[in-house]
Short mmCIF file of C-alpha atoms (C1' of nucleotides) in Angstrom, two decimals:
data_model
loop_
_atom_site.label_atom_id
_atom_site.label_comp_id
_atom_site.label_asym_id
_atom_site.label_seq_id
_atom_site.Cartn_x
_atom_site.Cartn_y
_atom_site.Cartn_z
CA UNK A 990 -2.10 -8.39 -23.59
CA UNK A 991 1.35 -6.57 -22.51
CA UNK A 992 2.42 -5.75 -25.73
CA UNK A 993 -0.61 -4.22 -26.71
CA UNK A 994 0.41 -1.29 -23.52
CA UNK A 995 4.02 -1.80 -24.81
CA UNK A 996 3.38 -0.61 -27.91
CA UNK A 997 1.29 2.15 -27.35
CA UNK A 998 3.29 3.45 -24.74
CA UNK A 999 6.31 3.34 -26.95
CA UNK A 1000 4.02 4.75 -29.72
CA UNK A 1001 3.17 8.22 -27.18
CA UNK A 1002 6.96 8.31 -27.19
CA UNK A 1003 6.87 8.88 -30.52
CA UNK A 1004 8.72 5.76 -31.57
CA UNK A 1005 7.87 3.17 -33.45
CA UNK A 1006 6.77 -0.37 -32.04
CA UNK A 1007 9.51 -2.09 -33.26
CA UNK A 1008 10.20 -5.62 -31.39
CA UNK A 1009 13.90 -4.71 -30.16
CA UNK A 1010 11.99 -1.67 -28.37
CA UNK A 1011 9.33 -3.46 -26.87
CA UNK A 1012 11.66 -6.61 -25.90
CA UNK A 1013 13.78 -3.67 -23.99
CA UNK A 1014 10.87 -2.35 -22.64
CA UNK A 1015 9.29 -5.44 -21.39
CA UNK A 1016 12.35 -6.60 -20.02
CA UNK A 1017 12.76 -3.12 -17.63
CA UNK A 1018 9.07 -3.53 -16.39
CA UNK A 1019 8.75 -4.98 -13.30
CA UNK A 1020 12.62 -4.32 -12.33
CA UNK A 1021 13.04 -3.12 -8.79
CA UNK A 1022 16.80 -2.39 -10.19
CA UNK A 1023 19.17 -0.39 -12.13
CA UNK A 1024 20.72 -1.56 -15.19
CA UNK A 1025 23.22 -0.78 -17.89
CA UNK A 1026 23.05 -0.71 -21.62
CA UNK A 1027 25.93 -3.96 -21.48
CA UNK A 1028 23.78 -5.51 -18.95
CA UNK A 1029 21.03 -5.77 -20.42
CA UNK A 1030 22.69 -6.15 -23.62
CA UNK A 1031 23.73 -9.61 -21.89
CA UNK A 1032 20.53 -10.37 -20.60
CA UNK A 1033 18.67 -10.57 -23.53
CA UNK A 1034 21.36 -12.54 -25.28
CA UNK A 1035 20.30 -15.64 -23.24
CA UNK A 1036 16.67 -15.62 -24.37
CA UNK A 1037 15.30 -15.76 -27.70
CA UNK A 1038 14.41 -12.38 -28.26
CA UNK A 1039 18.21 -10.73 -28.58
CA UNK A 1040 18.96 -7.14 -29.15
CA UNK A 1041 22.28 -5.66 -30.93
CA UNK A 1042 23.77 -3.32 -28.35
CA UNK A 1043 23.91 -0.64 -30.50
CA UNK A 1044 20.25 -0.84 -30.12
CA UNK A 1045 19.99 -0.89 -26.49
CA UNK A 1046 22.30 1.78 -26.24
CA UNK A 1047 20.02 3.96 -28.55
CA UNK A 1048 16.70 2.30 -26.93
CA UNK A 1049 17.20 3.19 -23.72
CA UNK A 1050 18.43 6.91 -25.02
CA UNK A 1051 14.96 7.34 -26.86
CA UNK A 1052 13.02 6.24 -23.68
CA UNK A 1053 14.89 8.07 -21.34
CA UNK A 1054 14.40 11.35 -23.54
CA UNK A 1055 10.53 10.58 -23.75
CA UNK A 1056 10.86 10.56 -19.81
CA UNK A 1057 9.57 6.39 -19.58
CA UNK A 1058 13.19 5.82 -17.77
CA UNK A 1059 15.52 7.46 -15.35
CA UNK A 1060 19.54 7.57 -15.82
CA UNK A 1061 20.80 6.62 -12.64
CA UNK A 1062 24.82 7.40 -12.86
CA UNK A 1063 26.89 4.85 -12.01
CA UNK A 1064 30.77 4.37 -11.61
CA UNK A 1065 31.79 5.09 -15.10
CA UNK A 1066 28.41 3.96 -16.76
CA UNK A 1067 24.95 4.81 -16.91
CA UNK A 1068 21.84 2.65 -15.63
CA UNK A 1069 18.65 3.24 -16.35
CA UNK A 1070 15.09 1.97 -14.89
CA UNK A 1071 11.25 2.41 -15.64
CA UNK A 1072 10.07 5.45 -13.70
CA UNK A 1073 6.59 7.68 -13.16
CA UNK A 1074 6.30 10.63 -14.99
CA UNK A 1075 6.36 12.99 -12.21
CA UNK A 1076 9.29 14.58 -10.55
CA UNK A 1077 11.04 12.32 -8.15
CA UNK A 1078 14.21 11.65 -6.11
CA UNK A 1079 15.65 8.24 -5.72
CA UNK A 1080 16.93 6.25 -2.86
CA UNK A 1081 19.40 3.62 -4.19
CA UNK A 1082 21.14 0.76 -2.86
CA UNK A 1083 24.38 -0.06 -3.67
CA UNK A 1084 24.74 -3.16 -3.11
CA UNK A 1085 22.12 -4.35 -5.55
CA UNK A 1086 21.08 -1.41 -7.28
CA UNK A 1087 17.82 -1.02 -6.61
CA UNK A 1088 15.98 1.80 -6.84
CA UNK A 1089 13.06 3.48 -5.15
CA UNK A 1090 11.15 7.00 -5.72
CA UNK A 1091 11.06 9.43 -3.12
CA UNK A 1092 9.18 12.78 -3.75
CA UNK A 1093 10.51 15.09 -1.48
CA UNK A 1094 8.59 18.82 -0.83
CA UNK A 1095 10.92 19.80 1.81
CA UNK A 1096 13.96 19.53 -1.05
CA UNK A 1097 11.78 21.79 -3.63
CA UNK A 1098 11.31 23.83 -0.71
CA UNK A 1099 14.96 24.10 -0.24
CA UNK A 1100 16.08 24.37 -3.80
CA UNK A 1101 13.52 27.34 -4.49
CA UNK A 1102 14.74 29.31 -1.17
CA UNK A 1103 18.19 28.94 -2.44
CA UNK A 1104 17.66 30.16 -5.82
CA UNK A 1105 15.95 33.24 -5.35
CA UNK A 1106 18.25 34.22 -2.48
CA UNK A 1107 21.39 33.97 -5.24
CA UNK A 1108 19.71 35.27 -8.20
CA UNK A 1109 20.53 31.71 -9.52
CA UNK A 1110 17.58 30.87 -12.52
CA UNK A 1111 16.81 27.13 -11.70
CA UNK A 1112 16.93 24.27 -14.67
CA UNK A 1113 16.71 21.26 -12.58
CA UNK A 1114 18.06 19.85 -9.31
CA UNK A 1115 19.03 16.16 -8.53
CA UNK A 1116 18.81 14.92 -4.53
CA UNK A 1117 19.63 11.15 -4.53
CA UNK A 1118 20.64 8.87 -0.85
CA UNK A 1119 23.03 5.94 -1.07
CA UNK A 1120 23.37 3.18 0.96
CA UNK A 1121 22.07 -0.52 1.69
CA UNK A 1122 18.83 -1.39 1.45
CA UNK A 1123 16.99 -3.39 4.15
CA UNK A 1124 17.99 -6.84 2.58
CA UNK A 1125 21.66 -6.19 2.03
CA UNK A 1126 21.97 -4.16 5.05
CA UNK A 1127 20.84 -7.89 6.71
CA UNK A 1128 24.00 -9.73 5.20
CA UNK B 804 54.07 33.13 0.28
CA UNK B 805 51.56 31.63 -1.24
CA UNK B 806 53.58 28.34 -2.03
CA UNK B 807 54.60 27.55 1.22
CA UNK B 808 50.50 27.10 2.17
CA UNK B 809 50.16 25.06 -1.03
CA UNK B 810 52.70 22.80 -0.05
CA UNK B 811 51.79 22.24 3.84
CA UNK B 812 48.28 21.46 1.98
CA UNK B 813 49.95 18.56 -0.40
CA UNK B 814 51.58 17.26 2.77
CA UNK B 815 49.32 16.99 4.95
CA UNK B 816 47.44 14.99 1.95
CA UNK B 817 49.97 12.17 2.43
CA UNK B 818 51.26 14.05 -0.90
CA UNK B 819 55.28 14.95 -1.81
CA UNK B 820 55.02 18.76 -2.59
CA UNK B 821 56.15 18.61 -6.27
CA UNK B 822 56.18 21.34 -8.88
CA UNK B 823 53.74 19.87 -10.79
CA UNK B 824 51.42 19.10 -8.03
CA UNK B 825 52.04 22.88 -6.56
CA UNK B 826 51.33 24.49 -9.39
CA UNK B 827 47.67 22.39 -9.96
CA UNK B 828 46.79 23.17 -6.86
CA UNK B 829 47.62 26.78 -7.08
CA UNK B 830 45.55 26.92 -10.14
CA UNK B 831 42.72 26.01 -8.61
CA UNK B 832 42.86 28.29 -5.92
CA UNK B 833 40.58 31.29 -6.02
CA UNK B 834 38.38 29.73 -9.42
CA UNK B 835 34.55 30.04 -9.09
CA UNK B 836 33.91 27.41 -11.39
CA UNK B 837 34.96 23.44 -11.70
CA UNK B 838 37.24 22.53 -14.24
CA UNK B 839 37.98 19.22 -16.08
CA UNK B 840 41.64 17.56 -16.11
CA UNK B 841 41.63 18.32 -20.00
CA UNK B 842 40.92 21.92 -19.72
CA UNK B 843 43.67 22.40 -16.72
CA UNK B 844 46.39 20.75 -19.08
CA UNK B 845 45.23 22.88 -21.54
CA UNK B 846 45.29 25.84 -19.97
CA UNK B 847 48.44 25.08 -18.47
CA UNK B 848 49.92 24.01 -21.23
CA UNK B 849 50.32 27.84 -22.66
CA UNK B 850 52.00 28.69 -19.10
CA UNK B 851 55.80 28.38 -18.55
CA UNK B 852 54.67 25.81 -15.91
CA UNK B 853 53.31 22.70 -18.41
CA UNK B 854 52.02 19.31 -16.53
CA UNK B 855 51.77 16.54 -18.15
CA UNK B 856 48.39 15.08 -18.54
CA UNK B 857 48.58 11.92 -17.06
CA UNK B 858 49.96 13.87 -14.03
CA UNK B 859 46.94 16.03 -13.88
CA UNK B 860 44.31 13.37 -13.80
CA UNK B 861 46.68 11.85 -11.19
CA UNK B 862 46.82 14.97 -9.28
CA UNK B 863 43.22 15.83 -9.71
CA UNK B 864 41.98 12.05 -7.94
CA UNK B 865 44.75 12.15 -5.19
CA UNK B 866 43.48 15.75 -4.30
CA UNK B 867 39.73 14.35 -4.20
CA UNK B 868 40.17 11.35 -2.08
CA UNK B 869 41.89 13.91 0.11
CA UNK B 870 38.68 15.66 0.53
CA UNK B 871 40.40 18.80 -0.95
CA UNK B 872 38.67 18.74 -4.28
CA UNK B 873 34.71 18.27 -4.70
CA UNK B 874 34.22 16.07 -8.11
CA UNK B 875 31.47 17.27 -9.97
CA UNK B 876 30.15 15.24 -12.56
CA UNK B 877 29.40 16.59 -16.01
CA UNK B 878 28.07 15.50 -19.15
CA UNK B 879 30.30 12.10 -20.10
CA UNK B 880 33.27 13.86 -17.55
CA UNK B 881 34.50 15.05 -14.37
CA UNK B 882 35.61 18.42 -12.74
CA UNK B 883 37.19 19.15 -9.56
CA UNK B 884 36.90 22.36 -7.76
CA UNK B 885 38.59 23.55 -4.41
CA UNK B 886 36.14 23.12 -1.62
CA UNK B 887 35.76 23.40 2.02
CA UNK B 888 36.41 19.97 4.22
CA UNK B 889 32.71 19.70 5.80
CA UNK B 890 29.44 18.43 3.78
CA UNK B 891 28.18 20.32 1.47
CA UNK B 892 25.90 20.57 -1.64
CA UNK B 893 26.05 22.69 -5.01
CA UNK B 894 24.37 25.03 -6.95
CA UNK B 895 26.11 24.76 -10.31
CA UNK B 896 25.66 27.42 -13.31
CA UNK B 897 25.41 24.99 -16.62
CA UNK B 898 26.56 28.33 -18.60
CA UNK B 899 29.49 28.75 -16.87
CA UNK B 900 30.57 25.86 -14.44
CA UNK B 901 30.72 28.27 -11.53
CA UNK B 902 29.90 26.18 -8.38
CA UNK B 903 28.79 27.69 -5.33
CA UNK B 904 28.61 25.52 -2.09
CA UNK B 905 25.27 25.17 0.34
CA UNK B 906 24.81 23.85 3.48
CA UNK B 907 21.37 22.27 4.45
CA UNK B 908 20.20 20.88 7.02
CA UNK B 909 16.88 20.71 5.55
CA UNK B 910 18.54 18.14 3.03
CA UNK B 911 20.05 15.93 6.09
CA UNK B 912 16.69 15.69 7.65
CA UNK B 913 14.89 14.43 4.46
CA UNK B 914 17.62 11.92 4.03
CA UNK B 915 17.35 10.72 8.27
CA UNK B 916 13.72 10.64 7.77
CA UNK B 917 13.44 8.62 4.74
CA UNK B 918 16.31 6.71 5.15
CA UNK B 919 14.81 5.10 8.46
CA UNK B 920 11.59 4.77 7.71
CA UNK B 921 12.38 2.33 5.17
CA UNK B 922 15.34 0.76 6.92
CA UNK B 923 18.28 1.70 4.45
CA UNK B 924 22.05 2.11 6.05
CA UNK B 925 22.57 5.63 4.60
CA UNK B 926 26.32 5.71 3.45
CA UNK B 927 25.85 9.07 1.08
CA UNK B 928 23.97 11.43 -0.24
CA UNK B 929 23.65 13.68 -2.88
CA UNK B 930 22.12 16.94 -3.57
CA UNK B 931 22.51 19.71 -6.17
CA UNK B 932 20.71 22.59 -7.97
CA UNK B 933 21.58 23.13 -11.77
CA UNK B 934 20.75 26.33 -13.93
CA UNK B 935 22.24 29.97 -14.71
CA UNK B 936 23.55 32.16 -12.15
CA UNK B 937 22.46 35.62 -11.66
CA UNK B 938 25.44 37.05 -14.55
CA UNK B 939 24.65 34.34 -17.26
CA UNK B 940 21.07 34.30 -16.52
CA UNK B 941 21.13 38.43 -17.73
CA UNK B 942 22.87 37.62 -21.25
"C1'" DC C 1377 -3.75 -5.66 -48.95
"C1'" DA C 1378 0.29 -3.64 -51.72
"C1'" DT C 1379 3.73 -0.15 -51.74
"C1'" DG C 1380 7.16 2.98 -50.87
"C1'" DA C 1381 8.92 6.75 -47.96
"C1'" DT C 1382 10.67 6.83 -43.73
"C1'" DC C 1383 12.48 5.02 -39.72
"C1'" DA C 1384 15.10 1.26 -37.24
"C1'" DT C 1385 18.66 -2.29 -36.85
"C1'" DG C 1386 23.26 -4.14 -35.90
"C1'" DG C 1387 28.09 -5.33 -36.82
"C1'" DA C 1388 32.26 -2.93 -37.20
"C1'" DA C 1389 35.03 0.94 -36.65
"C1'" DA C 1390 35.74 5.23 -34.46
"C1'" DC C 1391 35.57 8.16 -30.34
"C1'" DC C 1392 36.96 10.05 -26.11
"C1'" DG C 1393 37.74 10.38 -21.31
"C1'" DT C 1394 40.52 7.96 -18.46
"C1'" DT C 1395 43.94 4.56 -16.63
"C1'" DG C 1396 48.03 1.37 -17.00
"C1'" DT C 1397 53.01 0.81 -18.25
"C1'" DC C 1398 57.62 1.72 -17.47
"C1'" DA C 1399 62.01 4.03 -17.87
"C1'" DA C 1400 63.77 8.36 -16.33
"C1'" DT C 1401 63.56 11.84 -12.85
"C1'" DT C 1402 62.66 14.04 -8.42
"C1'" DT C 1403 61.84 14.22 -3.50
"C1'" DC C 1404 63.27 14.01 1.19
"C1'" DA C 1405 64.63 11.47 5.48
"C1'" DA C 1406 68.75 10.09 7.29
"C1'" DT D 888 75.13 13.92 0.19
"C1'" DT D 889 72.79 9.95 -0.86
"C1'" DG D 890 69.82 6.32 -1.93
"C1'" DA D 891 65.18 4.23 -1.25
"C1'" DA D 892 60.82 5.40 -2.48
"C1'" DA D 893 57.61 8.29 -4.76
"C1'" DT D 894 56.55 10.91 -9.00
"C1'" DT D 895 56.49 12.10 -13.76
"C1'" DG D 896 55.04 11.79 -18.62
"C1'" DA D 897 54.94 9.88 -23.37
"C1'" DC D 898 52.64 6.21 -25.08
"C1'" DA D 899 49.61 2.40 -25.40
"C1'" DA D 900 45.61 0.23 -23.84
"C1'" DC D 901 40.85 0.26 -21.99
"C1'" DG D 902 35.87 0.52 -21.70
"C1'" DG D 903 31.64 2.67 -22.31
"C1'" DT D 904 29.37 4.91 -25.85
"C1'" DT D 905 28.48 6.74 -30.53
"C1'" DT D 906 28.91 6.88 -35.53
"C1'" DC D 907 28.67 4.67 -40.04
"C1'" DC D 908 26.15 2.60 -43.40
"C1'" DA D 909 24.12 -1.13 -45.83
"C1'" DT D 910 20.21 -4.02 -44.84
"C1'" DG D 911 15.65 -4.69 -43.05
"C1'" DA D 912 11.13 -3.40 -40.72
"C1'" DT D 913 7.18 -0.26 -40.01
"C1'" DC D 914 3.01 1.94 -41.15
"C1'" DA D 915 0.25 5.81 -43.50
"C1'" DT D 916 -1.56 5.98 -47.83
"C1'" DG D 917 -3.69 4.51 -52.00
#
DNA sequence: CATGATCATGGAAACCGTTGTCAATTTCAA
DNA sequence: TTGAAATTGACAACGGTTTCCATGATCATG
């Protein structure tokens, strides 16, 4: 059963299995797409397994910390979607938010070269495209 | 003298050259690091040349959609820095917001290559290295 | 199973960066 | 010089997010 991988996953997080966290959790898997806090705030209201917001706002903060999601910035908001655990980049489209993983040696390459040529002591780098994605480009 | 550049700059922004526009621009002249509309009131502020600080958040976004400023996001805000007119990335010290700016074409290639092998219209990209530069990394 | 120490929840209020409002002021082309 | 149009700035409003705190759930332990 899902919840059963739900739970545990949320339980290597170091969180407890509580149902608002797995109903948030669930809810993410399977998403090709970004989404907000208020979103899926919104979502859930519909169906019978509601979540305060407060709650999804701190959810998605404990997940994202345990590295199960990535924060994809947005225009005055943050998004958030289910993620590997290994460094990635992301290609986004902005017309329907989705989201796909890029690894990318040739940017590592780059960011090390850079560093060591400034002196600069590297904490993290971010290397994200925008556009439209093959179905949106279409209409 | 000095002004006279700053002013040809607002103008050819589509800007009126104003003293409170002049001097926000003149501020940010010659700064290594990005600063936030908040801090540049504030700092201001003590000066004999005070803007108010709905001006400088004005200012600030008229100057970026100019190209003029570079906008660079920061924890739950934004700050601007002066920049050059032609694409380029950042490496960005998290000690002390000094922003240096890269060019690489290693960067544009990745983003061609990936972008059209998965048939995504590319309207922006993003890439930028975070961590200490060479004088903060040595205290 | 019970049980309680600890952690989690959620509605409401507070926060904080930012933007809208609007009357007064400034700019600049004519 | 002048007046139409742009700009300013104090203030209020906004919107996403966080804090508060009393209530409720979880789970290691007995």
């Amino acid at each position: 059963m899902r919840d059963a991988v739900t739970s545990e996953a949320l339980r290597e997080a170091g969180l407890r299995a509580t149902r608002q966290r797995t109903t948030v959790l669930d809810a993410l898997r399977g998403r090709p797409d970004a989404i907000t806090a208020q979103e899926l705030h919104g979502e859930l209201r519909g169906t019978g397994e509601p979540v305060g917001l407060t709650t999804v706002y701190r959810t998605l903060a404990s997940l994202a910390d345990a590295g199960l999601l990535d924060a994809i910035p947005r225009e005055g908001e943050q998004a958030f979607r289910l993620c590997s655990d290994d460094h990635h980049h992301h290609l986004i489209c902005e017309a329907c938010n989705r989201v796909d993983e890029l690894t990318a040696e040739e940017v590592e390459r780059w960011v090390d070269a850079v560093a060591s040529r400034r002196g600069f002591r590297v904490t993290g780098h971010r290397a994200d495209i925008f556009g439209l994605c093959a179905a949106c480009a279409r209409s």
